[in-house]
Amino acid sequence: MNLLTVSGLKKKEGQNPILQGIDFTLQTNEKLAIVGESGAGKTTLLKLVAGLSQADEGTVMLEDKRVRGVHEKLMPGHPGIAYLSQHFELWNNYRVEEVLSYSNKLTDEASEVLYRTLHIDHLAKRKTNELSGGEKQRIAMARLLNGAPKLFILDEPFSNLDLGHKQILKRVLNDLGEQLHTTFILTSHDPLDTLAWADRIIVMKNGQIVQEGTPEEVYKQPVNEYVASLFGPFNLLNDANAQVFAALPGMKQDGKQLLVRPENFRLVAGGSQAIKGNVERVNYMGSHYEIEIRSNNQVLTVRNVGGNFQKGDEVFITITPGGGWLL
Ligand SMILES: Nc1ncnc2c1ncn2[C@@H]1O[C@H](COP(=O)(O)OP(=O)(O)OP(=O)(O)O)[C@@H](O)[C@H]1O
């Protein structure tokens, strides 16, 4: 049985359709990321799933029971679903241990494992106003997970975190999944944050699901330019450039456009299956260089380890095996 079944969910604000019919399922222990540009409808969807809002149409089922909307009961929310808002608040001026003892359903042993996993076991005696933003967030997570929810929903957990706290949160989310078998849904408007973590990714735009798949599928085989652009830079080759690769296996265009990510281009000495171009710009990116190369009236971006090129240098570009995608 699915842990969660979302069917035909629709919602309008005034005359504006915010969700236009959302269907998906989630299995126990699965980690689902919902990504999409700002305003795509991610938060609206999560609130409906958590029973914190009211759908116009459609149902949310947790196991075999319907999650009722906020107009259908006195207390908003659902006891089996924990929801961490982007704008969560912690009680001010309490000790962390006091906050965490409130409605704790776990055994002492299970709590200890949870606090260690969340990297907050050293903070028990601290006051909540003596914590960093990332620490506050992990305490808020612990408070929700103390209630032993079946499903844990996090709305934009990575926003407003500096790189250090972001790295800790990524590790924590992995460990919670692996060690405590938590079932998650999280959203992010920076999908790159979700690639390493999610089992499955749903991509939203204008209140609709535009693609659903594994991280590799949505990254390597996007259904359109919108999905491709969410996951990082890409090149869409014009006909003259795409033609160079048409004889390679699986690269015959048939009216489609050839999409290549910068890391799937390689600079080579020459050859018939290589595009000839001239270096226009070299951008230092820290771990690598992005070389902008003009060829057949378009600028292609190639990711390269070295950056020892001058403007105007003649270079040849080829595609790594399996590195092209016809869109
Ligand atoms: N209460 C409301 N009244 C009117 N419009 C709303 C309301 N809540 C959300 N919207 C609109 O619904 C759309 C979806 O909003 P939502 O917050 O779900 O998007 P999101 O994908 O979570 O965006 P973000 O990544 O910026 O958080 C937006 O256009 C927003 O302006």
Tab-separated table of C-alpha atoms in Angstrom, residues 13 35 40 43 66 91 130 135 149 160 178 183 187 201 216 232 236 238 246 258-259 261 267 293 325:
chain	number	residue	atom	x	y	z
A	13	GLU	CA	-6.952	31.770	-5.200
A	35	VAL	CA	11.253	21.395	-7.158
A	40	ALA	CA	5.211	27.069	-9.086
A	43	THR	CA	4.247	25.353	-0.723
A	66	ARG	CA	-8.217	10.743	3.977
A	91	TRP	CA	9.655	29.102	21.668
A	130	GLU	CA	21.508	31.314	21.966
A	135	GLU	CA	20.865	24.891	14.976
A	149	PRO	CA	5.386	11.079	12.349
A	160	ASN	CA	18.675	30.973	4.424
A	178	GLU	CA	19.288	5.641	6.336
A	183	THR	CA	9.800	9.142	4.863
A	187	THR	CA	10.874	21.338	-1.585
A	201	ILE	CA	12.032	14.280	-7.991
A	216	GLU	CA	19.438	11.054	-13.044
A	232	GLY	CA	22.137	23.803	-14.288
A	236	LEU	CA	20.964	23.632	-27.201
A	238	ASN	CA	21.725	24.844	-33.606
A	246	ALA	CA	24.206	13.181	-36.338
A	258	LEU	CA	20.265	18.353	-29.279
A	259	LEU	CA	20.888	19.306	-25.637
A	261	ARG	CA	25.427	19.883	-20.624
A	267	LEU	CA	37.947	19.471	-26.180
A	293	ILE	CA	33.382	28.912	-27.664
A	325	TRP	CA	19.898	14.335	-25.196
